[in-house]
Amino acid sequence: MTPSTTPIGARVGRARRGVGQLWQVPTFLFGLLAVLGVAASSPWRQTPQWREFDGLISSLRVGLDKGEPTDSLVGLAEQIHAHMAAFPGRKAEAHFLIGSALYQQARANPASTAHDIWPRAMDHLEQAFTLGVREHDRPALHYRLGYCWYQQKTNVPRALELMTQSVDKGARQPLEGYRLLIEAYLQQQPVNLDAALAACRRVLDLTPSKDADAQARARLQISQVLLRKGQRADANKELARIGAKAPRAIRLQARLLQAQAYEEDNQWTEAITIWRGLLADAPHVEGGRVRICYALGKCLQQKEPPDNAETMRVWADALRLGGPAGQAAGLRLGQLRLVLDGAQAGQALADWKTALANVKIPADFRNPFVKTQELRAWFDHAIERFQAAQDPEKTQAVAELYRKIAPGDEADERIARAAESLAQQLAAKHKAMLDNIQAEDVQAQYRRAGAAWEHAAQSRPAAQRADSFWRAAQCYLAARDSAHAQQVLQQFVKIEPNDRRLAEGWLALGDLYRHAGDQDSSHKAYHKCIEIPSTEFAHRARLHLAIAQKKQNNLVKAREILDQILTNQGPQLDRPTQEKALYQMTLVLMLMKNHGEARIHLKNFVQNFPENPNVLVARERLGECARQLAKFEFIEGDKLRSTIKVGMPLEVQQGVEERIRAHRSAGKALLKESANDYQRLVDELETKARSKNSLTDVEAMLLRRAWFGIGDCYYDDEEFTESLRIFTKLQESHRRTVEGLFAATRVCGLATLLRQPMTGLRSIRMLQEDLKAMPENDEVFRTADVPTREVWQRWSQDTERRLLTPPRKDTGPVFR
């Protein structure tokens, strides 16, 4: 170890300062005292107005913290508001405190009074939020602003977010704040169960452990939210913690929720244990012993294996006790007896009679545990069973019970429903090719069902017959019995009170007349349908009328009707009708040569209905419209050119030439659009052909027409060589088709124009080979607007002679 060199008695530590450095200490102290002096004297250096304003701020802040009367707080707030313009640096704080005073006032007043205060509080707090307050005021600002938004139902999601983030530090009573958040999240649309659950858990955390009642209520609320989330196992854990020390009402509610959760999870044994345990507290359970016995019986029936003997015992007990649950138990008891043992049928009917003893008319039966439809199904099954057993006495007994829960004519309706159901079963078997069911069998059963519904209609009061007539019509339509369907619908439209159903009836009747070729009657029916404009059926009727007008070449009228459909869109215009109407509009506009509007509607159709089977046709017509519009531009340019005369003023001539160039430019742009439309269609179809190795007949035709359109675009754009190439390829690739034949005409014309007679001759001879191989009745010659085979042969011979004729010698001047 190295020996120390420090002399004994020397001081170890920091080096001592020299005398020259000691001046720094008093200087530092003097500076510190100066700073403190400035800070201490700052309030005395402010103006009296500032000190007064600061006092108001401080008083309001203290008053808010102490919870002083709101009227005095608002009075201070009004004074601050009157003077705060002079102190822009404290605007944020002022707005925060003014808004807080109003917030407290709104909370202290009834809703009718607070309704006018909340907007004012919200306005000031929003301004404070925008300007930015000091950090220690932010939680209170955020909570109060969120609270105001929530009370005003303004930006509720953001309001709840602010309140949730700031409730712990910003609310005077966080426990109350979380309870409000639970209520808000459960009322939110959609319900925010996760946030509600988190708030419930915070309520439990903040509830004092010594407050057992409040703890139990908090756990019950947590369990209720968990059940709504479907987390039944977690809910049961919370419910199990609500023990014997909890208030009886809460404890029993917890047990009922446990039973519900076990039932929903098919844990029948656990549910049975809960229900049996509740018997001891039956007088205090909502619904009493009878409700417990009813629920216990249902669980006993659901467990595996069912305890039928115990079920019948507890349900018989419930039936004796009466009430809605006792009635339900008796009805289920009768059904159970029928299912278990035919020998108990008599006792089953006795149970049903006891359960329905106080039911005189259908309106008397209102049971929350058994739906009328369920009970009618049991009675239907019993009637079928007793009919099969040829027991008219019991059948009549069930019919009498049936009349207690349904009008007397329901028996006829039940027969009709059974007949229709059988028809539907036969139809399903026929579709699946089962049991050798033929189409005639299905139609015959539907015809019987239609007759049964007609009979049911006649047995009902006049005001209630419409539905049975409608069902009869649907069955007759399924039976392809149009005559009977027409007759029934004619009665239906005379009595149906509901506008929507009446409009549908007139539409169906119009369709039947239309299919039968009765145009006048169909139009009358469609117009009756249109007289009820607030349904989707009115637009469907208009569509049929428009199509009829188009067929009669009344294009203006057809367009007018289609405009009514497409320009009055709303909930009454269903998508299929809109789709059909839009397509029909494109057809009408094309026939009217209105290619500009047709192109607009075609684009709309292609964009909005890409899955429509006619969308490829529409895309081909898009190209055709653009090409026709281009031709129109060129024609307009030619018309203008014809107006140029010798001696026309230069300025006027230049203006005309400028307009000619504009038309030509527009025409070329449209030709480009047309070619692009066609090319996109070609690319898609050829890609599909390569991937699937085939196209449908329509797709193949559209591919040829698209190529034809591209060739015409090049021709119209005076790119004759490219046009010739395309038409030559089209003829070679698609021989003996409509497009192949017409391509030959284009090739020959272009060959003459370009002085390529050999190209034209090759095309003509190819055409002649095709014509020779095609019969006179070939479908190509049966296509609309296609000449006969004889006309094609004569044209090919004339064209061949013309191509073989040497060109006339040019007698004009020769360039040397």
PDB file of C-alpha atoms in Angstrom, residues 58 74 302 396 452 500 511 592 618 625 663 671:
ATOM      1  CA  SER A  58     -59.719  33.648  -7.393  1.00  0.00           C
ATOM      2  CA  VAL A  74     -72.809  32.649 -11.948  1.00  0.00           C
ATOM      3  CA  GLN A 302     -84.079 -30.217 -21.147  1.00  0.00           C
ATOM      4  CA  GLN A 396    -113.789 -31.658 -32.032  1.00  0.00           C
ATOM      5  CA  ALA A 452    -108.767 -24.132 -50.210  1.00  0.00           C
ATOM      6  CA  ARG A 500     -98.674  -1.492 -50.889  1.00  0.00           C
ATOM      7  CA  ASP A 511     -98.535  -9.111 -65.707  1.00  0.00           C
ATOM      8  CA  MET A 592     -83.720   7.951 -81.101  1.00  0.00           C
ATOM      9  CA  ALA A 618     -73.654  -1.873 -73.052  1.00  0.00           C
ATOM     10  CA  CYS A 625     -72.149   6.044 -79.316  1.00  0.00           C
ATOM     11  CA  HIS A 663     -65.330  20.118 -84.671  1.00  0.00           C
ATOM     12  CA  LEU A 671     -62.989   8.446 -82.163  1.00  0.00           C
TER      13      LEU A 671
END
